[in-house]
Amino acid sequence: MGQDVVNSLFEVLPYLKRLHGKTVLVKIGGNVLSNELSKDFFAKSIAFLHFVGIKTLIVHGGGPEITTLMEKLGMKPTFKNGYRVTDEQTMEVVEMVLNKINKDLVATLNLSGVKAIGICGKDVNFLIAEKDMQYGDIGYVGKVKRINEDLVKWLFEAGYVPVIAPIGVGEDGTTYNLNADVAAAQIAIALKVEMIIFMTDVDGVMKGGQLVSQLDVEQALKLIQEGVVKAGMVPKLSCAVEAVKNNVKSARIINGNDPTALLATLFASRPFGTTVTNH
Amino acid sequence: MGQDVVNSLFEVLPYLKRLHGKTVLVKIGGNVLSNELSKDFFAKSIAFLHFVGIKTLIVHGGGPEITTLMEKLGMKPTFKNGYRVTDEQTMEVVEMVLNKINKDLVATLNLSGVKAIGICGKDVNFLIAEKDMQYGDIGYVGKVKRINEDLVKWLFEAGYVPVIAPIGVGEDGTTYNLNADVAAAQIAIALKVEMIIFMTDVDGVMKGGQLVSQLDVEQALKLIQEGVVKAGMVPKLSCAVEAVKNNVKSARIINGNDPTALLATLFASRPFGTTVTNH
Amino acid sequence: MGQDVVNSLFEVLPYLKRLHGKTVLVKIGGNVLSNELSKDFFAKSIAFLHFVGIKTLIVHGGGPEITTLMEKLGMKPTFKNGYRVTDEQTMEVVEMVLNKINKDLVATLNLSGVKAIGICGKDVNFLIAEKDMQYGDIGYVGKVKRINEDLVKWLFEAGYVPVIAPIGVGEDGTTYNLNADVAAAQIAIALKVEMIIFMTDVDGVMKGGQLVSQLDVEQALKLIQEGVVKAGMVPKLSCAVEAVKNNVKSARIINGNDPTALLATLFASRPFGTTVTNH
Amino acid sequence: MGQDVVNSLFEVLPYLKRLHGKTVLVKIGGNVLSNELSKDFFAKSIAFLHFVGIKTLIVHGGGPEITTLMEKLGMKPTFKNGYRVTDEQTMEVVEMVLNKINKDLVATLNLSGVKAIGICGKDVNFLIAEKDMQYGDIGYVGKVKRINEDLVKWLFEAGYVPVIAPIGVGEDGTTYNLNADVAAAQIAIALKVEMIIFMTDVDGVMKGGQLVSQLDVEQALKLIQEGVVKAGMVPKLSCAVEAVKNNVKSARIINGNDPTALLATLFASRPFGTTVTNH
Amino acid sequence: MGQDVVNSLFEVLPYLKRLHGKTVLVKIGGNVLSNELSKDFFAKSIAFLHFVGIKTLIVHGGGPEITTLMEKLGMKPTFKNGYRVTDEQTMEVVEMVLNKINKDLVATLNLSGVKAIGICGKDVNFLIAEKDMQYGDIGYVGKVKRINEDLVKWLFEAGYVPVIAPIGVGEDGTTYNLNADVAAAQIAIALKVEMIIFMTDVDGVMKGGQLVSQLDVEQALKLIQEGVVKAGMVPKLSCAVEAVKNNVKSARIINGNDPTALLATLFASRPFGTTVTNH
Amino acid sequence: MGQDVVNSLFEVLPYLKRLHGKTVLVKIGGNVLSNELSKDFFAKSIAFLHFVGIKTLIVHGGGPEITTLMEKLGMKPTFKNGYRVTDEQTMEVVEMVLNKINKDLVATLNLSGVKAIGICGKDVNFLIAEKDMQYGDIGYVGKVKRINEDLVKWLFEAGYVPVIAPIGVGEDGTTYNLNADVAAAQIAIALKVEMIIFMTDVDGVMKGGQLVSQLDVEQALKLIQEGVVKAGMVPKLSCAVEAVKNNVKSARIINGNDPTALLATLFASRPFGTTVTNH
């Protein structure tokens, strides 16, 4: 029995070497976080990454819980092109929920042995944002304009695992609701990370009922244009493409509800999920 | 006109020297933060402290806004000996509201030119807490058991202003609602700060309709025992006493709704509010 | 009363932010230093700058005291184009007097709470000079050829306030008498300071009996060419122009005998004296 | 298949946390190093330790190869109480062979991805030795008198894996042949390591044909006194006892020819080989 | 010829090793500095010390030049028990002359290749003094009360050679004339230097026309009590005794007019001058 | 007598200044090391360099001792164009002998007071080599392909004297026998040293029975082409030329059996041996 474990360790050694001292950003969706079991395995996986010397930072979503609280408060969630229409009251709910999810995740991670710290775009002006008008005026929906990389550098130097809520702040102090996938990709690019991993609730990009393991930028764009990739996967794949076109070495889309997926995509010889690279 | 300003600068110089490089903890109550004007002056005052080389950290409350949201959600706030009875649902509301207030305050401070960062007791296990049973079982009400001072040291080294929400975490990951005044005093003691300042909504300790400017520990305890000090001021004054008995040089209780009070208590020759010292 | 002080502090906050961490060079004339009251206010002003985080360095003159000692020794001071004709004996007197003034000023500054250190161009070869022949051979009058910036960097790192006597040293060890205004400007340029302030015994540049508050390079040169600016102000204004043409952001000429002038020019909304900028 | 690997990683996580940042000394015998396969697995195992953040240092033996070269040179190896009688000529052979083995092992380790550096007791006077007379005069056989810990600290700071040949140097420069097990234990004690592991060619301490998994100091000494432990295992077990009596937390004796033993003893829930602890 | 030089280098090697990285304080008298040749050899000797890694600091006197300037100014030097009676006017002359000598010596040292910096007790409050009343009120004669060791530490860290004028400053800013030998000994003690060397104008302590090479504290005190040692040598020898009684390893008294004496006392097998040690 | 020593110290002062803090590489041949007296003087000379602040690194050969051991083992040394034909068995002998010589030299140096550390090209992959085919296939003879400068930087930072055995390692782990002169020159170039010194067993480059003191690149190449320089001196002089053509300021060829030569070439006004410079 011990031998099997050791053989596994020998098996992951080459990947360990390659990633040692590198930075990996993991985006985890609200759906995955709602699943307690998935969250626990996620925390253990992050702890593993941390203790083998990979600098890890996490961006999370929180859609379902936002919707739940809005409904409790008698508010009616509306969406436009997948973006939540965000009036002032909604923004308050978004901020409350995301920060709570953020600190919950921090506590779960800390139980697994790391030293996580929860931040949002307001902290030290980490994510300076501006109003996003690409789909018209949908309220306090923002896009990242500038990232204060110093914050993450300090937190890494202290040995901490940054956990980031996708909230931005305008230069005038306005709070903005950010798309978590887009923010994750922009942070990954600004920090020149080695890899960005999107943890969602499907196994990756599917084509004809089959998982597509490997995509270059061209292939990925084609799948989007031809409509093979649909719905929620479109923005994820677009973000993956954006990242690898801007010096992130590799982007992965994996199933966050598979407890082994995160470590498997990093350490198994045949990575789980879909891998997007620049060529 | 310029001369007046300069004369003021000469006047504050001795206090500037004395506090330069020292650490000051400011506890600001939820009532004060609800007042936009007070919040703005608070931010400007903190910026002043920061730019003259005083290391500042902030602990805030949030009672009124918690009650507001609970009511919106159809929940009924209950108190026992001034402590909020905190069941699981309440704890969720507390955490959401406090974190939102926290990040709002961070954004306001950053607009004034400092680099604030919002943390709660869960971050890097900053405030390890345990259930507080002094008034029987009132749910997830906790008291601080251990403080991770490293976090604040790192944030100061980075030049950041830490803003702390009074939420604790148990060793098993349980979330606890902390009394902000008590937590502030405990943090002040653990970090060996020079001064702790309680910003509340009255001018200080009153006796016979008059402000009491100066109290030593004995005098303060006597005022409490004799019932001169009442209601919400009792825990504040007790916390002040606790702090100065444990190596905090000075504790102050001032009126947070007086826009000049914070700087005046630090820099005016006759300090505003009530000052408590060890002897 | 306390409120007035605090209002002043709020008023200076924007200037505090702008100058925090920046370097300011103050040139103070011998006339001003002869005035004990002015010297004391100068020391308090420098202490204020120091304690609000502005890196300050001081260059001083000493003309009147040099003349006094020469006369006591039966020597006859001679000047050419405002420069002191400096034979070997005169150079000895200059060096003795300037170093004494230097250490006196250091002691006065230290009484105000800073840690001042007195240096001249000989220390660590700080000011390498060569003979200045622009007005013919007037003896050991020199001009700066090269500055050893490391010395000031080390002193700033130690948290010291450097006080500089305008004495240079040739590459062969010869001692040179430097014009303090010119040396100040050259040091300001070499150290890329934010601002140079000339403290003299008049209110600034005068035109038709009125103070000129603001001048750009072109305007300043015109005032000199047209003879509006005369006598001792000409070299000061020329030095100011030279400084701002070489990346010093702003040069100021103020009245050192006005006790509030130094802080007022830095922190009042309408700066005292004359401000020269590049455009 | 990927899942199995990931499950193994989850399984080793607690051990990873416990050993992260700690120092482990591995003593590897000459017999094991003679086996190319064992050496390769050893290198991979050390690489794993290195990349998961365990500071590793290695002490090796070389008996069989010394004997081989002596015989080629027509010299006759003699032993007394298990120690090699070491005249001047023998000492030269010992030194040549051990240094060659040392640098060979360094090269093998470097192929596996670490940065190993080979040192002996002469380097920076790492192992100051004196003549060992416990079994009479058997020539240049020495025992460690003093260890220069700075060398190892510098090498760890550089991120290197030190590989140590058991050669000592007298204060007069004399070369000494050291017993590798004894030297390993002394180095472990001097450097306050977490764990010392003796890799030999049997599975551990045997009793009645069965492996003894766990021994405290008393039990270990009893096994020696009662003669249950015999021959080459006696000094190994004595060294293990000596180490744990002097603040090394744990000593292990494992089979170096089992390719999985090193990682298994560190990361499997039921450690391989024999574990000796202080109580 | 080259061989002779090299043999000398081999000869000094043991002393080089012993003094490498250590601190040596050299007190040089005003008489010696008046001699240009002696001053040049002094500078070359100090350069040698600096470039072989000995941290050197210098305290100088200036008696003869002070007297000269006083006479030029029509003042009458008076002494009491070897101390200069120092009224306010005299203090001004003392300060002017000492600072000039100080900066002259700095320039001479810098010509020899080191980076010297001249300081007096006023700089960064290096020598806090108080009035010395041991021989009654003789004006501004002071004794050292407290030394700010940080200044010298910073200057050594910058690689500079501190040159110290014996001027002290009271806590109220008063200037004090210090005895250079006494100040040198106190600085040596405060900085825990390895060796203090007094460079005077005789060969050392004489007894019956013969140089005494070696003295312990008891012998030295006996020579003073018995009147064998007289006049100016008494305070020097007393200072030497004071130094070695307070952890300075060795004190030397040598002839500063012998160009080779400084290096010879440090590097020759039979040290020049008189050596005082604690036993 | 003391005076002579001191005069020598004054004489070497200018050279001391020039070399202080610089790096010097000394190549010492196997012939010189075989001479115990030469080795002792070498150690003392290196100690002198070390204690006067010159960073020193040493590359050594070992030809004669390799031949001796091969003969003892019944092997037959063969050479081609001055290179040792190196089959696998020979390589083993080379490695054993060079590492022994290396650690012997380390011990001798440490006796003289420095902290030497012996390394070869395998340590931290210091010298990555590849097969050298310039004279056909002569076995495991290699040439340096890449140097890991970090190792030397770390050792210098620790204050150690690196002693380098000319053994290289292929990217596949193969051991290579390197020409010590060539390796020394390549290391000197990679580390941008100030000076490389070849210590051989003749006085330098001879022409018509006379030592040639000074050569520029052109002159040196001419002497080689015209056959004036012969045999073993050809590769040394070629290496010297290669070094000075690649930013090494000066190369020297001296007689290692003259005990004063090393210090004399560095510190005497008329350097010993032959000096090669770029023009």
PDB file of N, CA and C in Angstrom, chain C residues 69 72-73 92 95-96 99-100 103-104 106-107 110-111 115-118 120 122-125 150-151 154 157-158 160 171-173, chain E residues 69 72-73 92 95-96 99-100 103-104 106-107 110-111 115-118 120 122-125 150-151 154 157-158 160 171-173:
ATOM      1  N   LEU C  69      35.113  88.138  11.637  1.00  0.00           N
ATOM      2  CA  LEU C  69      36.367  87.558  12.134  1.00  0.00           C
ATOM      3  C   LEU C  69      37.572  88.130  11.385  1.00  0.00           C
ATOM      4  N   LYS C  72      38.412  91.335  12.949  1.00  0.00           N
ATOM      5  CA  LYS C  72      39.068  91.149  14.252  1.00  0.00           C
ATOM      6  C   LYS C  72      40.538  90.799  14.079  1.00  0.00           C
ATOM      7  N   LEU C  73      40.824  90.068  12.981  1.00  0.00           N
ATOM      8  CA  LEU C  73      42.202  89.634  12.740  1.00  0.00           C
ATOM      9  C   LEU C  73      42.983  90.672  11.939  1.00  0.00           C
ATOM     10  N   GLU C  92      41.371  80.271   5.192  1.00  0.00           N
ATOM     11  CA  GLU C  92      41.406  79.668   6.537  1.00  0.00           C
ATOM     12  C   GLU C  92      40.293  80.227   7.417  1.00  0.00           C
ATOM     13  N   GLU C  95      36.923  78.904   6.277  1.00  0.00           N
ATOM     14  CA  GLU C  95      36.711  77.508   6.674  1.00  0.00           C
ATOM     15  C   GLU C  95      36.394  77.416   8.166  1.00  0.00           C
ATOM     16  N   MET C  96      37.139  78.194   8.974  1.00  0.00           N
ATOM     17  CA  MET C  96      36.880  78.147  10.416  1.00  0.00           C
ATOM     18  C   MET C  96      35.474  78.629  10.737  1.00  0.00           C
ATOM     19  N   ASN C  99      32.562  76.267   9.320  1.00  0.00           N
ATOM     20  CA  ASN C  99      32.415  75.017  10.070  1.00  0.00           C
ATOM     21  C   ASN C  99      31.825  75.257  11.449  1.00  0.00           C
ATOM     22  N   LYS C 100      32.193  76.424  12.047  1.00  0.00           N
ATOM     23  CA  LYS C 100      31.595  76.716  13.346  1.00  0.00           C
ATOM     24  C   LYS C 100      30.086  76.972  13.199  1.00  0.00           C
ATOM     25  N   LYS C 103      28.275  73.652  12.721  1.00  0.00           N
ATOM     26  CA  LYS C 103      28.055  72.812  13.902  1.00  0.00           C
ATOM     27  C   LYS C 103      27.097  73.500  14.884  1.00  0.00           C
ATOM     28  N   ASP C 104      27.095  74.831  14.916  1.00  0.00           N
ATOM     29  CA  ASP C 104      26.112  75.551  15.728  1.00  0.00           C
ATOM     30  C   ASP C 104      24.693  75.248  15.257  1.00  0.00           C
ATOM     31  N   VAL C 106      23.760  72.700  13.544  1.00  0.00           N
ATOM     32  CA  VAL C 106      23.498  71.292  13.857  1.00  0.00           C
ATOM     33  C   VAL C 106      22.971  71.165  15.290  1.00  0.00           C
ATOM     34  N   ALA C 107      23.638  71.843  16.229  1.00  0.00           N
ATOM     35  CA  ALA C 107      23.228  71.741  17.629  1.00  0.00           C
ATOM     36  C   ALA C 107      21.826  72.321  17.826  1.00  0.00           C
ATOM     37  N   ASN C 110      19.345  69.855  16.466  1.00  0.00           N
ATOM     38  CA  ASN C 110      19.204  68.680  17.335  1.00  0.00           C
ATOM     39  C   ASN C 110      18.359  68.999  18.572  1.00  0.00           C
ATOM     40  N   LEU C 111      18.464  70.228  19.065  1.00  0.00           N
ATOM     41  CA  LEU C 111      17.614  70.620  20.200  1.00  0.00           C
ATOM     42  C   LEU C 111      16.140  70.532  19.836  1.00  0.00           C
ATOM     43  N   LYS C 115      17.896  64.616  14.077  1.00  0.00           N
ATOM     44  CA  LYS C 115      19.286  64.160  14.208  1.00  0.00           C
ATOM     45  C   LYS C 115      20.082  64.758  13.055  1.00  0.00           C
ATOM     46  N   ALA C 116      20.605  65.986  13.284  1.00  0.00           N
ATOM     47  CA  ALA C 116      21.345  66.664  12.221  1.00  0.00           C
ATOM     48  C   ALA C 116      22.813  66.275  12.264  1.00  0.00           C
ATOM     49  N   ILE C 117      23.452  66.321  11.107  1.00  0.00           N
ATOM     50  CA  ILE C 117      24.884  66.045  11.009  1.00  0.00           C
ATOM     51  C   ILE C 117      25.488  67.063  10.058  1.00  0.00           C
ATOM     52  N   GLY C 118      26.610  67.688  10.489  1.00  0.00           N
ATOM     53  CA  GLY C 118      27.210  68.753   9.698  1.00  0.00           C
ATOM     54  C   GLY C 118      28.329  68.236   8.820  1.00  0.00           C
ATOM     55  N   CYS C 120      30.917  69.159   5.194  1.00  0.00           N
ATOM     56  CA  CYS C 120      31.312  70.118   4.162  1.00  0.00           C
ATOM     57  C   CYS C 120      31.762  69.311   2.954  1.00  0.00           C
ATOM     58  N   LYS C 122      34.510  68.552   1.908  1.00  0.00           N
ATOM     59  CA  LYS C 122      35.674  67.668   2.078  1.00  0.00           C
ATOM     60  C   LYS C 122      35.269  66.276   2.558  1.00  0.00           C
ATOM     61  N   ASP C 123      34.190  66.195   3.292  1.00  0.00           N
ATOM     62  CA  ASP C 123      33.785  64.908   3.865  1.00  0.00           C
ATOM     63  C   ASP C 123      33.445  63.918   2.755  1.00  0.00           C
ATOM     64  N   VAL C 124      34.154  62.788   2.767  1.00  0.00           N
ATOM     65  CA  VAL C 124      33.944  61.745   1.752  1.00  0.00           C
ATOM     66  C   VAL C 124      33.969  62.368   0.347  1.00  0.00           C
ATOM     67  N   ASN C 125      34.807  63.426   0.187  1.00  0.00           N
ATOM     68  CA  ASN C 125      34.874  64.139  -1.104  1.00  0.00           C
ATOM     69  C   ASN C 125      33.490  64.485  -1.642  1.00  0.00           C
ATOM     70  N   ASP C 150      26.404  59.516  -2.816  1.00  0.00           N
ATOM     71  CA  ASP C 150      26.300  58.417  -1.856  1.00  0.00           C
ATOM     72  C   ASP C 150      26.248  58.911  -0.414  1.00  0.00           C
ATOM     73  N   LEU C 151      27.022  59.929  -0.124  1.00  0.00           N
ATOM     74  CA  LEU C 151      27.059  60.403   1.261  1.00  0.00           C
ATOM     75  C   LEU C 151      25.658  60.778   1.735  1.00  0.00           C
ATOM     76  N   TRP C 154      23.360  57.756   2.247  1.00  0.00           N
ATOM     77  CA  TRP C 154      23.620  57.048   3.508  1.00  0.00           C
ATOM     78  C   TRP C 154      23.049  57.823   4.692  1.00  0.00           C
ATOM     79  N   GLU C 157      19.389  57.423   4.786  1.00  0.00           N
ATOM     80  CA  GLU C 157      19.038  56.066   5.215  1.00  0.00           C
ATOM     81  C   GLU C 157      19.149  55.935   6.736  1.00  0.00           C
ATOM     82  N   ALA C 158      20.116  56.651   7.308  1.00  0.00           N
ATOM     83  CA  ALA C 158      20.266  56.611   8.768  1.00  0.00           C
ATOM     84  C   ALA C 158      19.227  57.481   9.461  1.00  0.00           C
ATOM     85  N   TYR C 160      19.149  60.850   9.199  1.00  0.00           N
ATOM     86  CA  TYR C 160      19.799  62.093   9.617  1.00  0.00           C
ATOM     87  C   TYR C 160      19.418  63.257   8.695  1.00  0.00           C
ATOM     88  N   GLU C 171      40.739  68.113  -6.541  1.00  0.00           N
ATOM     89  CA  GLU C 171      41.210  66.724  -6.624  1.00  0.00           C
ATOM     90  C   GLU C 171      42.591  66.564  -5.993  1.00  0.00           C
ATOM     91  N   ASP C 172      43.305  67.678  -5.869  1.00  0.00           N
ATOM     92  CA  ASP C 172      44.619  67.656  -5.208  1.00  0.00           C
ATOM     93  C   ASP C 172      44.512  68.021  -3.721  1.00  0.00           C
ATOM     94  N   GLY C 173      43.311  68.163  -3.203  1.00  0.00           N
ATOM     95  CA  GLY C 173      43.155  68.454  -1.786  1.00  0.00           C
ATOM     96  C   GLY C 173      43.047  69.940  -1.447  1.00  0.00           C
TER      97      GLY C 173
ATOM     98  N   LEU E  69      45.724  81.052  17.326  1.00  0.00           N
ATOM     99  CA  LEU E  69      44.638  81.949  16.912  1.00  0.00           C
ATOM    100  C   LEU E  69      44.235  82.884  18.052  1.00  0.00           C
ATOM    101  N   LYS E  72      46.619  85.705  18.062  1.00  0.00           N
ATOM    102  CA  LYS E  72      46.346  86.621  16.943  1.00  0.00           C
ATOM    103  C   LYS E  72      45.180  87.538  17.272  1.00  0.00           C
ATOM    104  N   LEU E  73      44.206  86.990  18.017  1.00  0.00           N
ATOM    105  CA  LEU E  73      43.017  87.783  18.360  1.00  0.00           C
ATOM    106  C   LEU E  73      43.210  88.579  19.649  1.00  0.00           C
ATOM    107  N   GLU E  92      34.589  79.715  21.380  1.00  0.00           N
ATOM    108  CA  GLU E  92      34.368  79.960  19.941  1.00  0.00           C
ATOM    109  C   GLU E  92      35.634  79.709  19.136  1.00  0.00           C
ATOM    110  N   GLU E  95      36.307  75.973  18.974  1.00  0.00           N
ATOM    111  CA  GLU E  95      35.426  75.271  18.037  1.00  0.00           C
ATOM    112  C   GLU E  95      35.837  75.548  16.586  1.00  0.00           C
ATOM    113  N   MET E  96      36.165  76.816  16.308  1.00  0.00           N
ATOM    114  CA  MET E  96      36.570  77.148  14.946  1.00  0.00           C
ATOM    115  C   MET E  96      37.831  76.400  14.558  1.00  0.00           C
ATOM    116  N   ASN E  99      37.394  72.413  14.338  1.00  0.00           N
ATOM    117  CA  ASN E  99      36.653  71.984  13.157  1.00  0.00           C
ATOM    118  C   ASN E  99      37.471  72.169  11.893  1.00  0.00           C
ATOM    119  N   LYS E 100      38.283  73.238  11.855  1.00  0.00           N
ATOM    120  CA  LYS E 100      39.131  73.410  10.678  1.00  0.00           C
ATOM    121  C   LYS E 100      40.188  72.310  10.611  1.00  0.00           C
ATOM    122  N   LYS E 103      38.524  69.084   9.388  1.00  0.00           N
ATOM    123  CA  LYS E 103      38.233  68.953   7.957  1.00  0.00           C
ATOM    124  C   LYS E 103      39.528  68.900   7.147  1.00  0.00           C
ATOM    125  N   ASP E 104      40.597  69.575   7.636  1.00  0.00           N
ATOM    126  CA  ASP E 104      41.898  69.454   6.972  1.00  0.00           C
ATOM    127  C   ASP E 104      42.389  68.010   7.010  1.00  0.00           C
ATOM    128  N   VAL E 106      40.564  65.380   7.373  1.00  0.00           N
ATOM    129  CA  VAL E 106      39.674  64.612   6.494  1.00  0.00           C
ATOM    130  C   VAL E 106      40.169  64.689   5.052  1.00  0.00           C
ATOM    131  N   ALA E 107      40.500  65.898   4.610  1.00  0.00           N
ATOM    132  CA  ALA E 107      40.944  66.064   3.223  1.00  0.00           C
ATOM    133  C   ALA E 107      42.256  65.323   2.978  1.00  0.00           C
ATOM    134  N   ASN E 110      41.502  61.664   2.747  1.00  0.00           N
ATOM    135  CA  ASN E 110      40.837  61.319   1.491  1.00  0.00           C
ATOM    136  C   ASN E 110      41.820  61.278   0.328  1.00  0.00           C
ATOM    137  N   LEU E 111      42.831  62.152   0.370  1.00  0.00           N
ATOM    138  CA  LEU E 111      43.862  62.106  -0.682  1.00  0.00           C
ATOM    139  C   LEU E 111      44.585  60.760  -0.675  1.00  0.00           C
ATOM    140  N   LYS E 115      37.736  57.084   2.613  1.00  0.00           N
ATOM    141  CA  LYS E 115      36.589  57.995   2.595  1.00  0.00           C
ATOM    142  C   LYS E 115      36.366  58.466   4.027  1.00  0.00           C
ATOM    143  N   ALA E 116      37.069  59.550   4.400  1.00  0.00           N
ATOM    144  CA  ALA E 116      36.958  60.052   5.766  1.00  0.00           C
ATOM    145  C   ALA E 116      35.805  61.038   5.872  1.00  0.00           C
ATOM    146  N   ILE E 117      35.240  61.120   7.055  1.00  0.00           N
ATOM    147  CA  ILE E 117      34.169  62.077   7.323  1.00  0.00           C
ATOM    148  C   ILE E 117      34.428  62.678   8.701  1.00  0.00           C
ATOM    149  N   GLY E 118      34.354  64.032   8.776  1.00  0.00           N
ATOM    150  CA  GLY E 118      34.686  64.716  10.019  1.00  0.00           C
ATOM    151  C   GLY E 118      33.443  65.001  10.846  1.00  0.00           C
ATOM    152  N   CYS E 120      31.927  66.112  14.993  1.00  0.00           N
ATOM    153  CA  CYS E 120      32.243  66.487  16.366  1.00  0.00           C
ATOM    154  C   CYS E 120      31.101  65.982  17.243  1.00  0.00           C
ATOM    155  N   LYS E 122      28.670  67.380  18.447  1.00  0.00           N
ATOM    156  CA  LYS E 122      27.340  67.935  18.192  1.00  0.00           C
ATOM    157  C   LYS E 122      26.571  67.125  17.152  1.00  0.00           C
ATOM    158  N   ASP E 123      27.301  66.516  16.226  1.00  0.00           N
ATOM    159  CA  ASP E 123      26.622  65.801  15.138  1.00  0.00           C
ATOM    160  C   ASP E 123      25.825  64.645  15.692  1.00  0.00           C
ATOM    161  N   VAL E 124      24.521  64.645  15.399  1.00  0.00           N
ATOM    162  CA  VAL E 124      23.620  63.588  15.860  1.00  0.00           C
ATOM    163  C   VAL E 124      23.806  63.363  17.370  1.00  0.00           C
ATOM    164  N   ASN E 125      24.121  64.467  18.094  1.00  0.00           N
ATOM    165  CA  ASN E 125      24.378  64.367  19.545  1.00  0.00           C
ATOM    166  C   ASN E 125      25.348  63.249  19.881  1.00  0.00           C
ATOM    167  N   ASP E 150      25.335  54.806  17.612  1.00  0.00           N
ATOM    168  CA  ASP E 150      24.728  54.564  16.305  1.00  0.00           C
ATOM    169  C   ASP E 150      25.437  55.309  15.178  1.00  0.00           C
ATOM    170  N   LEU E 151      25.842  56.531  15.457  1.00  0.00           N
ATOM    171  CA  LEU E 151      26.471  57.324  14.398  1.00  0.00           C
ATOM    172  C   LEU E 151      27.678  56.588  13.830  1.00  0.00           C
ATOM    173  N   TRP E 154      26.732  53.507  11.746  1.00  0.00           N
ATOM    174  CA  TRP E 154      26.295  53.865  10.389  1.00  0.00           C
ATOM    175  C   TRP E 154      27.482  54.240   9.498  1.00  0.00           C
ATOM    176  N   GLU E 157      29.321  51.203   8.526  1.00  0.00           N
ATOM    177  CA  GLU E 157      28.550  50.430   7.549  1.00  0.00           C
ATOM    178  C   GLU E 157      28.680  51.039   6.143  1.00  0.00           C
ATOM    179  N   ALA E 158      28.804  52.358   6.098  1.00  0.00           N
ATOM    180  CA  ALA E 158      28.973  53.027   4.801  1.00  0.00           C
ATOM    181  C   ALA E 158      30.402  52.902   4.298  1.00  0.00           C
ATOM    182  N   TYR E 160      33.049  54.360   5.804  1.00  0.00           N
ATOM    183  CA  TYR E 160      33.740  55.634   6.026  1.00  0.00           C
ATOM    184  C   TYR E 160      34.688  55.544   7.219  1.00  0.00           C
ATOM    185  N   GLU E 171      22.983  68.849  27.138  1.00  0.00           N
ATOM    186  CA  GLU E 171      21.594  68.515  26.782  1.00  0.00           C
ATOM    187  C   GLU E 171      20.798  69.767  26.450  1.00  0.00           C
ATOM    188  N   ASP E 172      21.294  70.916  26.889  1.00  0.00           N
ATOM    189  CA  ASP E 172      20.640  72.189  26.560  1.00  0.00           C
ATOM    190  C   ASP E 172      21.284  72.861  25.357  1.00  0.00           C
ATOM    191  N   GLY E 173      22.216  72.165  24.683  1.00  0.00           N
ATOM    192  CA  GLY E 173      22.819  72.729  23.491  1.00  0.00           C
ATOM    193  C   GLY E 173      24.125  73.478  23.738  1.00  0.00           C
TER     194      GLY E 173
END
